[in-house]
PDB file of C-alpha atoms and ligand atoms in Angstrom:
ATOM      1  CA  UNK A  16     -30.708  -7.338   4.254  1.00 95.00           C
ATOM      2  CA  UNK A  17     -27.493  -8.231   2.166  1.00 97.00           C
ATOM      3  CA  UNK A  18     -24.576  -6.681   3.502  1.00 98.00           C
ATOM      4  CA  UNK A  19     -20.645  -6.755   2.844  1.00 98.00           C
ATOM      5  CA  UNK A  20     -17.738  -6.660   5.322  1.00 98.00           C
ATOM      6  CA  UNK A  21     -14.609  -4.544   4.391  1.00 98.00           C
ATOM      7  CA  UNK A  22     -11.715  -3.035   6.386  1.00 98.00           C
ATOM      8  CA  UNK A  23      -9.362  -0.786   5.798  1.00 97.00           C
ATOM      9  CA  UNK A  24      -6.070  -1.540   8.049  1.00 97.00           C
ATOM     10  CA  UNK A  25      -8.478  -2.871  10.794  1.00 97.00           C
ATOM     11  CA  UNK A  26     -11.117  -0.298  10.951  1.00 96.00           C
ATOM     12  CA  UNK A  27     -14.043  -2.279   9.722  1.00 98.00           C
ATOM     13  CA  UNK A  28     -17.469  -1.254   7.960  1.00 98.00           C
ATOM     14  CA  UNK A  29     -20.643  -2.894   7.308  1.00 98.00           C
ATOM     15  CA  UNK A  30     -21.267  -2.256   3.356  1.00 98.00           C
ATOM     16  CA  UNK A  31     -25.028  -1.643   2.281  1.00 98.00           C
ATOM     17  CA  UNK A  32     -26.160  -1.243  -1.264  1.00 98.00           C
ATOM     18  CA  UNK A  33     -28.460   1.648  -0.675  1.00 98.00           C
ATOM     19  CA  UNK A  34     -29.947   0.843  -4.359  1.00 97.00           C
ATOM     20  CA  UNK A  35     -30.982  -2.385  -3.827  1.00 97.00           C
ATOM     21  CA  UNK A  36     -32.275  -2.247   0.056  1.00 96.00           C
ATOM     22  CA  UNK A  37     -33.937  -0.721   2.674  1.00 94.00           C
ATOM     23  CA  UNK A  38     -31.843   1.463   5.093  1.00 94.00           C
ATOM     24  CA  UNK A  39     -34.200   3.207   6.421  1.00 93.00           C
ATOM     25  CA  UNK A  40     -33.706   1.269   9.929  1.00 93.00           C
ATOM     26  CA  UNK A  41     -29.766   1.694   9.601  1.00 95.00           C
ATOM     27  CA  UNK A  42     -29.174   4.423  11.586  1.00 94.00           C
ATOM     28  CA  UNK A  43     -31.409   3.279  14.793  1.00 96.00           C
ATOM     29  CA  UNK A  44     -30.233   0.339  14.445  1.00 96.00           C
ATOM     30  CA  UNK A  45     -26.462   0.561  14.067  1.00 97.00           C
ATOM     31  CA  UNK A  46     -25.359   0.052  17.483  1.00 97.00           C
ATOM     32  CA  UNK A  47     -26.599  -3.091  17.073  1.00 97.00           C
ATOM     33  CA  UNK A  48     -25.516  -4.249  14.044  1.00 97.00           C
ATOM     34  CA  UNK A  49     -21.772  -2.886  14.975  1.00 98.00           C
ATOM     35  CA  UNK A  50     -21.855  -4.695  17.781  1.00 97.00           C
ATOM     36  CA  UNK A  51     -19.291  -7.417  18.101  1.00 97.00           C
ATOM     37  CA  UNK A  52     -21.400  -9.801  20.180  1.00 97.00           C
ATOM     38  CA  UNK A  53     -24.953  -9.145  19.229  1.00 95.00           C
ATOM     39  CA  UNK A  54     -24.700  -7.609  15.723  1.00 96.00           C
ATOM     40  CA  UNK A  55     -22.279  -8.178  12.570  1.00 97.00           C
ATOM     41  CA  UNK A  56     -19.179  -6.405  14.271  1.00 97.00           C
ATOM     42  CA  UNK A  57     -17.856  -3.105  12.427  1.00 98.00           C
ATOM     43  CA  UNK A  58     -16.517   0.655  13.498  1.00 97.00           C
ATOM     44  CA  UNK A  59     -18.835   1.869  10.939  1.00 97.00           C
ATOM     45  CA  UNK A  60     -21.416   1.078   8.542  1.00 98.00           C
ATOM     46  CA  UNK A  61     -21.146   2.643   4.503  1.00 98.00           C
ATOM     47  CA  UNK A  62     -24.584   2.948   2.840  1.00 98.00           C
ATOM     48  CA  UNK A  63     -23.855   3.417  -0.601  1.00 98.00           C
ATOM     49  CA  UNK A  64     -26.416   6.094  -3.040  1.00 98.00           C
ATOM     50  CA  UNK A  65     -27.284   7.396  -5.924  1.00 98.00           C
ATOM     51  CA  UNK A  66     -26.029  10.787  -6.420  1.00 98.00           C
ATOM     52  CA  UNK A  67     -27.121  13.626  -9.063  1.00 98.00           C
ATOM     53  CA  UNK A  68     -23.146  15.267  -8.751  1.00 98.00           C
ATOM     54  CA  UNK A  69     -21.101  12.624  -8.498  1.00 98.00           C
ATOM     55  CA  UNK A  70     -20.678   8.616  -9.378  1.00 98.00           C
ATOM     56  CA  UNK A  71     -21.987   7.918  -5.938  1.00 98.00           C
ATOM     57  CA  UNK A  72     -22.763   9.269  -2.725  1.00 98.00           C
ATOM     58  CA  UNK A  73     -21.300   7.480   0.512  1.00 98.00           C
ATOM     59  CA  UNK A  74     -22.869   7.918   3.736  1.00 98.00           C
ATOM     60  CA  UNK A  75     -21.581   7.288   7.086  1.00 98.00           C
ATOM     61  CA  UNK A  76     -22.993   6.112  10.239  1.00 98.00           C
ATOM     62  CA  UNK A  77     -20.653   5.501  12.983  1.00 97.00           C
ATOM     63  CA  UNK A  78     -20.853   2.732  15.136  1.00 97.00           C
ATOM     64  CA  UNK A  79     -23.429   5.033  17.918  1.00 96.00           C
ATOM     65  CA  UNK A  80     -25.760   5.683  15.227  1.00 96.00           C
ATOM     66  CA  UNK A  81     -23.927   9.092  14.696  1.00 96.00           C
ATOM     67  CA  UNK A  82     -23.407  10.123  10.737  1.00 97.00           C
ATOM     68  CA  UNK A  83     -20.201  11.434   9.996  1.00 96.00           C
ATOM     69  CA  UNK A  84     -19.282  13.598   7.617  1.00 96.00           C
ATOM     70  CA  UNK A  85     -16.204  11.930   6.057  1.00 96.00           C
ATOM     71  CA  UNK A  86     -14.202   8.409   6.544  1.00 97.00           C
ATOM     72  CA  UNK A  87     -10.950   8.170   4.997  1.00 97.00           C
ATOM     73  CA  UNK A  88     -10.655   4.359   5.358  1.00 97.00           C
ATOM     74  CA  UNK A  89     -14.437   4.554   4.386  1.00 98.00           C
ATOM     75  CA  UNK A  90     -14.183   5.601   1.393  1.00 98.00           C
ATOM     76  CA  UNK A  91     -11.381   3.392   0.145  1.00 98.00           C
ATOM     77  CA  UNK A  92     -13.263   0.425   0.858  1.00 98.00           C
ATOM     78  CA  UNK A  93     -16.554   2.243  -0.616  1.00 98.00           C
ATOM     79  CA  UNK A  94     -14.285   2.926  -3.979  1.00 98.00           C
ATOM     80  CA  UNK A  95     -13.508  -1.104  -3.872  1.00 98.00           C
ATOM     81  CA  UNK A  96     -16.731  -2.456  -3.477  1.00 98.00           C
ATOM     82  CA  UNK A  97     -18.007   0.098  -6.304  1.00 98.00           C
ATOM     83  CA  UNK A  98     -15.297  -0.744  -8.863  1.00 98.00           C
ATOM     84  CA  UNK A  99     -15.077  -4.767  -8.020  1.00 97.00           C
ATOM     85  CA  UNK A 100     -19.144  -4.730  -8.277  1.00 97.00           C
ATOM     86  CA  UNK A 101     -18.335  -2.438 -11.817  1.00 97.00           C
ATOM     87  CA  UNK A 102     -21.174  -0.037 -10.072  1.00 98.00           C
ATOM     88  CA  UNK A 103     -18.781   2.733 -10.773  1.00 98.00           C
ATOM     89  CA  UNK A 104     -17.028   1.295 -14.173  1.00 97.00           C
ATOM     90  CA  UNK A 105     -13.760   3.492 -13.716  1.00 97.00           C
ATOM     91  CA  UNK A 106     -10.400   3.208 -11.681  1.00 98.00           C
ATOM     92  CA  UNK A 107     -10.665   7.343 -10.878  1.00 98.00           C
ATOM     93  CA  UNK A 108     -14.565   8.316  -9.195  1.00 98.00           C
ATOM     94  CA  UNK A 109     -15.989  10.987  -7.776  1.00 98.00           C
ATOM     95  CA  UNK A 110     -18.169  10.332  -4.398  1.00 98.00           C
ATOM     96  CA  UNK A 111     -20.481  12.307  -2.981  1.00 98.00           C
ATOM     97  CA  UNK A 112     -20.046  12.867   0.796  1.00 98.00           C
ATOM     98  CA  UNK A 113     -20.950  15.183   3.589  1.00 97.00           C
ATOM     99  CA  UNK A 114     -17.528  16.649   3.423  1.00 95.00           C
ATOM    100  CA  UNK A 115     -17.990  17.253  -0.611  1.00 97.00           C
ATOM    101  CA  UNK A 116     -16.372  15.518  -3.505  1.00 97.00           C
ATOM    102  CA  UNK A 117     -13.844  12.964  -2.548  1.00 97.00           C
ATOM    103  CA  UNK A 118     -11.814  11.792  -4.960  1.00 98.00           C
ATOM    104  CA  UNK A 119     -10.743   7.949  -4.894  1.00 98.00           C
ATOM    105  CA  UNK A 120      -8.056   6.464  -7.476  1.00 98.00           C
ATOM    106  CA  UNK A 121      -8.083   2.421  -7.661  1.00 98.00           C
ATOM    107  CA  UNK A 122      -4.649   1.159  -8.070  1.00 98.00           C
ATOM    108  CA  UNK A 123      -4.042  -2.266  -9.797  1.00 97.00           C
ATOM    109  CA  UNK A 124      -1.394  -4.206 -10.238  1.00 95.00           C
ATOM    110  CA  UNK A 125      -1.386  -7.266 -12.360  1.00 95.00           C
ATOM    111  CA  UNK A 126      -5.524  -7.166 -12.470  1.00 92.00           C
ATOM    112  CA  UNK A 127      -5.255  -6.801  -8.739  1.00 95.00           C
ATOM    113  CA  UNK A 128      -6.430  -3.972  -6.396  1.00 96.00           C
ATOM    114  CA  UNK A 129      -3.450  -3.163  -4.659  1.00 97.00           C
ATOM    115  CA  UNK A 130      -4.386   0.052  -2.726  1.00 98.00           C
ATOM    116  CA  UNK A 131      -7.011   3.550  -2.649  1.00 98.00           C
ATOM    117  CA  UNK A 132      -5.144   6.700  -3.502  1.00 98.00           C
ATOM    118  CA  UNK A 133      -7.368   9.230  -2.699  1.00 98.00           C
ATOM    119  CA  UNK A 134      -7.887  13.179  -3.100  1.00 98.00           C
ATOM    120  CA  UNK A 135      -8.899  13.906   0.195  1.00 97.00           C
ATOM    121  CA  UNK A 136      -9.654  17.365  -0.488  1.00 97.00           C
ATOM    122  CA  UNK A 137      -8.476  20.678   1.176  1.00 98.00           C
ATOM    123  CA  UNK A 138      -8.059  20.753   4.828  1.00 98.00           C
ATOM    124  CA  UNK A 139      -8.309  23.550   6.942  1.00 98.00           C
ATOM    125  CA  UNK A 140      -7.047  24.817  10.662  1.00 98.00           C
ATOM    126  CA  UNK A 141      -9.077  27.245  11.183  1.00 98.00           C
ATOM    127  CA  UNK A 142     -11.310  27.205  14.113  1.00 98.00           C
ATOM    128  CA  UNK A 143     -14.945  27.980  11.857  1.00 98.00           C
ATOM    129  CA  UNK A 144     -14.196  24.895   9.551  1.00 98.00           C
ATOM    130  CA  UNK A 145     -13.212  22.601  12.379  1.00 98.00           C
ATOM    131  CA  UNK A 146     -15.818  23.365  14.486  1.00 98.00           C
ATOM    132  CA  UNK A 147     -14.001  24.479  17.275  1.00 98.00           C
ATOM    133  CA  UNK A 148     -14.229  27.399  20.256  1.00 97.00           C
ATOM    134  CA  UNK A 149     -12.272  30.672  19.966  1.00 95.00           C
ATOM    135  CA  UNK A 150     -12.092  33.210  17.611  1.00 95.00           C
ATOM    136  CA  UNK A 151     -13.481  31.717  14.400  1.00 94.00           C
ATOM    137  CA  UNK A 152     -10.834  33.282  12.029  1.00 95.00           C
ATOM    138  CA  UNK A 153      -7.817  31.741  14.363  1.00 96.00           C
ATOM    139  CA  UNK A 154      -5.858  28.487  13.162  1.00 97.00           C
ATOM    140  CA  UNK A 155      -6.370  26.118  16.065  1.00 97.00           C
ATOM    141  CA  UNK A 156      -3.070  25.372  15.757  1.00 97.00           C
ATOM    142  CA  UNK A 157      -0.708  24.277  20.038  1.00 97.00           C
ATOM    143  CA  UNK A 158      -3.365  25.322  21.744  1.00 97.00           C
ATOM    144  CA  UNK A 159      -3.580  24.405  25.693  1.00 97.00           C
ATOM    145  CA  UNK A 160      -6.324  21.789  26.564  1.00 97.00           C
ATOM    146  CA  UNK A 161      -6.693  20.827  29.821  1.00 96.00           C
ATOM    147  CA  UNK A 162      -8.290  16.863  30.552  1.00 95.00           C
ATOM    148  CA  UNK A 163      -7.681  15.300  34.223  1.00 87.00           C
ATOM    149  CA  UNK A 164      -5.952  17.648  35.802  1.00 89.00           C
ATOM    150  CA  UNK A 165      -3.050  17.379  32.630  1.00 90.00           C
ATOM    151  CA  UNK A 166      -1.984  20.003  30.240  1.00 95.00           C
ATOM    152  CA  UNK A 167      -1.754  19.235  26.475  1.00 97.00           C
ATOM    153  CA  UNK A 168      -1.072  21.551  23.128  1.00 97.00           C
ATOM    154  CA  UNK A 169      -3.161  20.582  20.934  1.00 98.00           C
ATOM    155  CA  UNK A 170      -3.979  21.455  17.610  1.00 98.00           C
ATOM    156  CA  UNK A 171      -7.102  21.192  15.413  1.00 98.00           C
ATOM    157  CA  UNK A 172      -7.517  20.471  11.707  1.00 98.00           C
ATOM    158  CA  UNK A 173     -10.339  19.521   9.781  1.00 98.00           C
ATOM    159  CA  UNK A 174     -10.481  16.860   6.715  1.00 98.00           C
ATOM    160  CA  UNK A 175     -13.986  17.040   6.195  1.00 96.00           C
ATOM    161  CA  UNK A 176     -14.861  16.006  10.101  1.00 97.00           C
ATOM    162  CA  UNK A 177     -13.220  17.621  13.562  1.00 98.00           C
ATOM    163  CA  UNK A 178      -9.806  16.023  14.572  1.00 98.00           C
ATOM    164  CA  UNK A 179      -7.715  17.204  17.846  1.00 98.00           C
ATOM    165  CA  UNK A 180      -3.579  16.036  17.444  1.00 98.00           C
ATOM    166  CA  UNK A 181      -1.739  15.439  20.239  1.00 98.00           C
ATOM    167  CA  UNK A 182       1.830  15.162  19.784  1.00 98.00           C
ATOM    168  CA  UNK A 183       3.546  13.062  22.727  1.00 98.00           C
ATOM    169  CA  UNK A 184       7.701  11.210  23.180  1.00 97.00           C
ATOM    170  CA  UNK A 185       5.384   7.890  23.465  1.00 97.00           C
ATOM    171  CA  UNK A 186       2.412   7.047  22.133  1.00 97.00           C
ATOM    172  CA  UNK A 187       1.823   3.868  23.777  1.00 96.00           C
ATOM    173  CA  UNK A 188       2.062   4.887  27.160  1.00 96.00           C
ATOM    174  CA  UNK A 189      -1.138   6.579  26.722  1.00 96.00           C
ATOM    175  CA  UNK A 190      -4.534   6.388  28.396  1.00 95.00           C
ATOM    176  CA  UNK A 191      -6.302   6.402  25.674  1.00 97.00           C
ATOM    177  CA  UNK A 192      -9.233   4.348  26.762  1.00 97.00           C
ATOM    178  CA  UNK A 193     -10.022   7.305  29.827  1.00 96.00           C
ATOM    179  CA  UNK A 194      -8.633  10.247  28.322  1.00 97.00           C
ATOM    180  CA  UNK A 195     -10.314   9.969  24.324  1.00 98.00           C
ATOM    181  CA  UNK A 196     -13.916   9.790  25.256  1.00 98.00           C
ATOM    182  CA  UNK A 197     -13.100  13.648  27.156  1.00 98.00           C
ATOM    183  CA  UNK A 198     -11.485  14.570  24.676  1.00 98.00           C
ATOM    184  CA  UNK A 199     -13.722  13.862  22.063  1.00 98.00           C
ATOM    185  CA  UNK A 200     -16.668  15.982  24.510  1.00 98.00           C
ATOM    186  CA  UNK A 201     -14.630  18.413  25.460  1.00 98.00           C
ATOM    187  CA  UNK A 202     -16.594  21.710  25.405  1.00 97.00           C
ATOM    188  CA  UNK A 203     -14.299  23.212  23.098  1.00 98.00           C
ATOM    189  CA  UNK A 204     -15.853  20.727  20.278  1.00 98.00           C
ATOM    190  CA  UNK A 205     -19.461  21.444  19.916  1.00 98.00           C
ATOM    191  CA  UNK A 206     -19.766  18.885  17.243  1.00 98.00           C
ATOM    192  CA  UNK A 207     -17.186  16.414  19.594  1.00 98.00           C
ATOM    193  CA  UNK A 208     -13.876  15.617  17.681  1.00 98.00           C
ATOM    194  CA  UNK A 209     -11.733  12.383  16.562  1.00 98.00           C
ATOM    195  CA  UNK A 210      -8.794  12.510  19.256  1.00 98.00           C
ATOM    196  CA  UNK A 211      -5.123  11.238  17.765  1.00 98.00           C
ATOM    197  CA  UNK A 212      -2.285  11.042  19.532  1.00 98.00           C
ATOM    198  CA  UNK A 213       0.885  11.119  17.591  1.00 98.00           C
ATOM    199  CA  UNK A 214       4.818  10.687  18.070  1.00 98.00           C
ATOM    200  CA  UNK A 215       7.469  12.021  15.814  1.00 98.00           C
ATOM    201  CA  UNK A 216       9.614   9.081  14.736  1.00 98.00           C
ATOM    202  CA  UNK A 217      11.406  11.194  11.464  1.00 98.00           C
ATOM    203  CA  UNK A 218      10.876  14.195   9.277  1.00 98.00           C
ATOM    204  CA  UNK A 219       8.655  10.669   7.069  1.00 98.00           C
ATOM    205  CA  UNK A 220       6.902   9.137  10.065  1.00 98.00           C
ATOM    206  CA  UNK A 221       4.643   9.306  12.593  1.00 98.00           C
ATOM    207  CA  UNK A 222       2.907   7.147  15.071  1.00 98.00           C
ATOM    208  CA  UNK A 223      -0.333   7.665  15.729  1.00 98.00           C
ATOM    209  CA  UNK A 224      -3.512   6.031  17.882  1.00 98.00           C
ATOM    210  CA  UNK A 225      -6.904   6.978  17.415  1.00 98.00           C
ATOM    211  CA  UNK A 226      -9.844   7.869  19.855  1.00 98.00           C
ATOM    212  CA  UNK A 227     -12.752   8.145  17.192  1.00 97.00           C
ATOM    213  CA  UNK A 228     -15.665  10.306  17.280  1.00 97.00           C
ATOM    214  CA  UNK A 229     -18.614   8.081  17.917  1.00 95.00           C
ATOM    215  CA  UNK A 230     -17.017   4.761  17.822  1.00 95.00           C
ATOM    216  CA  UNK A 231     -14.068   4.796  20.278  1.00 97.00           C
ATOM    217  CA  UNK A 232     -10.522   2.828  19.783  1.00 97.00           C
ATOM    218  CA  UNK A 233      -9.877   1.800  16.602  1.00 97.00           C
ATOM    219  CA  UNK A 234      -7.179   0.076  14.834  1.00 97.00           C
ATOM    220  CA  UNK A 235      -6.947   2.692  12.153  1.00 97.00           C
ATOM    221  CA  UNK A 236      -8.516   5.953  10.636  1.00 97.00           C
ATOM    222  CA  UNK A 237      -7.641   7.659   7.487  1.00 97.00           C
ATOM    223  CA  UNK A 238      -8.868  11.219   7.949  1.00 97.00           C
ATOM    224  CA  UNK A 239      -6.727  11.207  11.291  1.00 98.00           C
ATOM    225  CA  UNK A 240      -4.245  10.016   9.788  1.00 98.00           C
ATOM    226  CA  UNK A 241      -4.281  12.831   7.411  1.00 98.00           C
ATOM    227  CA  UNK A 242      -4.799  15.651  10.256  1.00 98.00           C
ATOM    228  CA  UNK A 243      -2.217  14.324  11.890  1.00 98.00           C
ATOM    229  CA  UNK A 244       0.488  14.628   8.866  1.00 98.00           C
ATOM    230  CA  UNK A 245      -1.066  17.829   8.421  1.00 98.00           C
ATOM    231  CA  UNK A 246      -0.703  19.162  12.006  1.00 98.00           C
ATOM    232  CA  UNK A 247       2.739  17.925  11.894  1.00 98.00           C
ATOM    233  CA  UNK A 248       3.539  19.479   8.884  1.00 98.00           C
ATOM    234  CA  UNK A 249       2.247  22.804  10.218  1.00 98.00           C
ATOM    235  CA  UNK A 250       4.626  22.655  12.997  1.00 98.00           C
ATOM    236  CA  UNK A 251       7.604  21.858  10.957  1.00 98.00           C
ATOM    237  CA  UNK A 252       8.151  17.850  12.133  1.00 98.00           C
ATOM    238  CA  UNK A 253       7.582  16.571   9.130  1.00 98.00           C
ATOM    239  CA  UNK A 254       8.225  17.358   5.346  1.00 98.00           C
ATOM    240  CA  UNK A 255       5.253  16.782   2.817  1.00 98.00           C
ATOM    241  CA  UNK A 256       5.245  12.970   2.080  1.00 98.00           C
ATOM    242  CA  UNK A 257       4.482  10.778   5.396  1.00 98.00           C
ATOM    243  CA  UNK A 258       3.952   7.447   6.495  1.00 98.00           C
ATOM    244  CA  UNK A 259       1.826   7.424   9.347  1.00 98.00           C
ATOM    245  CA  UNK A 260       1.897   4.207  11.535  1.00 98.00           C
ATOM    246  CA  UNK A 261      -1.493   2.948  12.791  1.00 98.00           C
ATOM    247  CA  UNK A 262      -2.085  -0.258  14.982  1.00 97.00           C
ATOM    248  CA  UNK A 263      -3.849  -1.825  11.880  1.00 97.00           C
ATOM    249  CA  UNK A 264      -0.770  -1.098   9.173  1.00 98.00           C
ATOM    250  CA  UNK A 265       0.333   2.381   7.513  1.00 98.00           C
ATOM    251  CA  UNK A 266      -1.123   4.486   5.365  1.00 98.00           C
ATOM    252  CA  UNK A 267       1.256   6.848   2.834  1.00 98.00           C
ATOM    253  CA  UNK A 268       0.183  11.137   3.297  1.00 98.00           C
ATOM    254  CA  UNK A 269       1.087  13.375   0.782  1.00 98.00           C
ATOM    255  CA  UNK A 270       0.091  17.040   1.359  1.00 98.00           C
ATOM    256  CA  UNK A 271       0.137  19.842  -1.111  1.00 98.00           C
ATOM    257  CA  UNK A 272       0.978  23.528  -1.060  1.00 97.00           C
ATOM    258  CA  UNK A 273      -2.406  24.150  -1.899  1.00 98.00           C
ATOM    259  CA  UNK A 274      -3.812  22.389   1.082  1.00 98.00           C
ATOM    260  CA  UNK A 275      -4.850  19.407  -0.747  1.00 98.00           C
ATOM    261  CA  UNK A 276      -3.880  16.151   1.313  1.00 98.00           C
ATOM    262  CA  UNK A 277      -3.643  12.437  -0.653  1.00 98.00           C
ATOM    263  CA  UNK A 278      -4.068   9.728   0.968  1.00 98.00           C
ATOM    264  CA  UNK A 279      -2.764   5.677  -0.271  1.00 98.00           C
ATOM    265  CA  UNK A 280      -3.825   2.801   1.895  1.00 98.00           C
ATOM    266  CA  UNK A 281      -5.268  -0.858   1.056  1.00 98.00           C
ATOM    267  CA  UNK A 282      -8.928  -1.690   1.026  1.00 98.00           C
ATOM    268  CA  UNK A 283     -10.263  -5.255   1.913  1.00 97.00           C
ATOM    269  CA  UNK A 284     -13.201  -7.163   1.192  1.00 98.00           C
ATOM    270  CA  UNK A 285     -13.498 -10.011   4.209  1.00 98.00           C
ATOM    271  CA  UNK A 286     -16.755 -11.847   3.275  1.00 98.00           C
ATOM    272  CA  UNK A 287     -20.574 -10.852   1.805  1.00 98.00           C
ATOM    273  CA  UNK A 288     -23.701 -11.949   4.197  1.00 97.00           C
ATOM    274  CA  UNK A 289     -27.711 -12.085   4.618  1.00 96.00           C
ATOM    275  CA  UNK A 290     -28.971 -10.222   7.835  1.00 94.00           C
ATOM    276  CA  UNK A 291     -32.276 -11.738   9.492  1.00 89.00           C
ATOM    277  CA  UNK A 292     -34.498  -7.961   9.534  1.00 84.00           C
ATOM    278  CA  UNK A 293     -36.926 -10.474  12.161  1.00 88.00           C
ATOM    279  CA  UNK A 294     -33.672 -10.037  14.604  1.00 86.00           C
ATOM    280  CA  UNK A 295     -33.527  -6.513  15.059  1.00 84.00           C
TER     281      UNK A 295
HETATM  282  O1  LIG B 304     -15.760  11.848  12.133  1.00 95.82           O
HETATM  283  C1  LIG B 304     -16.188  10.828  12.667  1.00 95.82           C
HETATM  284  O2  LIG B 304     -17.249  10.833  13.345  1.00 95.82           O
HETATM  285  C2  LIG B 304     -15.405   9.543  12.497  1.00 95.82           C
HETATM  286  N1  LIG B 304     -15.699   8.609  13.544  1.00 95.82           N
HETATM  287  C3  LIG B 304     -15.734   8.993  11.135  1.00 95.82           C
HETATM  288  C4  LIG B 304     -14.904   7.827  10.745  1.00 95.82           C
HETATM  289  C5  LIG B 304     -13.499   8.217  10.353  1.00 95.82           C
HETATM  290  C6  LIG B 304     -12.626   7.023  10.003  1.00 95.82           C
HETATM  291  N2  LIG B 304     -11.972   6.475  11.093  1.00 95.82           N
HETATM  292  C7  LIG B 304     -11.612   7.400   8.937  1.00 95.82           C
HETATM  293  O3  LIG B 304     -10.917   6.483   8.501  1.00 95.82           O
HETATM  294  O4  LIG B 304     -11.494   8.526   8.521  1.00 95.82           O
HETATM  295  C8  LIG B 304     -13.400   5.893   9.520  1.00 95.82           C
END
């Protein structure tokens, strides 16, 4: 199986061309081929499809063999692969994805890809969309969540998949390694939830680290990086345009009045190789 290793700021993704072969083993098998000592090494792995409503569909499968519905630094490097390969023989695309159509941009500059501007789509607060406890009509917005004996307000917002914020003075004195996997199964989130915790450094930036859904730490992840501009937009911290600082780099948030959220961020290819099917 020929595959393709791209990142996004650090969080990494096995690339399969679902046209040309067989994934019907990926999802059993993607614990394994995430894995950093016995597999290829990735967060994630991106099967890319045909789709009847859109250039492309892009699924998922997170590094437990779990399929998400969206990945924000997914579908930049999806958008790269598509338009370097000329699969997709436009900068603007449409792709298919559990969360609907996502809209990627391709910037160049000087027959370079520079960065992903995407259209994100709308994203919501409310409790029904995220899925999320509680009366299904209610924003999810400072709620009190309770994880080892510690109180947090929380607050939930959905791009596409579940993410809890969790503003906090200082992000790296966080346990994130004991408290995101409770989080994340916390009975409040019957589909679990990507956990971000996020500090306020001006009304343009915020710092944030990432507990995802599925695959644990990572260095970066786009959709949480939008819920978290939104969440702190919602409570008045920041204005509409945001850099939000992730271990792996920053990515640029712009969110409309509308509820649309854009997100910019760089998308890298790393190197192409030839998986041995006898191995797994
Ligand atoms: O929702 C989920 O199960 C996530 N683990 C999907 C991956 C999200 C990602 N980090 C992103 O950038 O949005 C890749």
């Amino acid at each position: 199986m020929k595959f393709t290793k791209m990142h996004g700021l650090g969080n990494d993704f096995i690339v399969i061309d679902g046209f040309k072969e067989d994934i019907s083993i990926i999802e059993e098998k993607a614990k394994i081929l995430c894995d950093r000592h016995f597999g290829i090494g990735a967060d994630g792995i991106l099967i890319l499809l045909p789709s009847d409503i859109a250039d492309l569909k892009m699924r998922i499968i997170n590094s437990d063999g779990s399929e998400a519905t969206m990945c924000g630094n997914g579908i930049r490097c999806f958008a790269v692969y598509a338009y370097t390969r000329k699969i997709v023989n436009k900068k603007k695309m449409e792709i298919e994805t559990l969360a609907g159509i996502i809209k990627p941009e391709i910037i160049v500059n000087k027959d370079i890809v520079e960065a992903v501007k995407v259209d994100m789509g709308y994203y919501s607060l409310l409790r029904e969309d995220i899925p999320m406890l509680g009366n299904t009509k209610e924003e999810a917005v400072d709620f009190d969540l309770i994880v080892d004996n510690s109180s947090f307000k929380a607050t939930a917002v959905s791009m596409g998949n579940p993410h809890c914020v969790i503003f906090t003075e200082d992000v790296e004195s966080i346990q994130l390694e004991s408290l995101g996997p409770k989080i994340e199964n916390h009975p409040y989130f019957p589909k679990r939830t990507n956990v971000e915790f996020v500090e306020v450094i001006s009304d343009s930036q915020l710092k944030m680290k990432v507990w995802e859904r599925g695959a644990g730490i990572t260095l970066a992840c786009g959709t949480g990086a939008c819920a978290s501009a939104v969440a702190a937009h919602k409570k008045g911290f920041v204005k509409d345009k945001v850099t939000v600082k992730l271990p792996g780099g920053d990515l640029f948030i712009e969110i409309m009045e509308d509820k649309k959220v854009f997100m910019t961020g760089p998308a890298k290819e790393v190197f192409s190789g030839e998986l041995e099917l006898s191995y797994l």
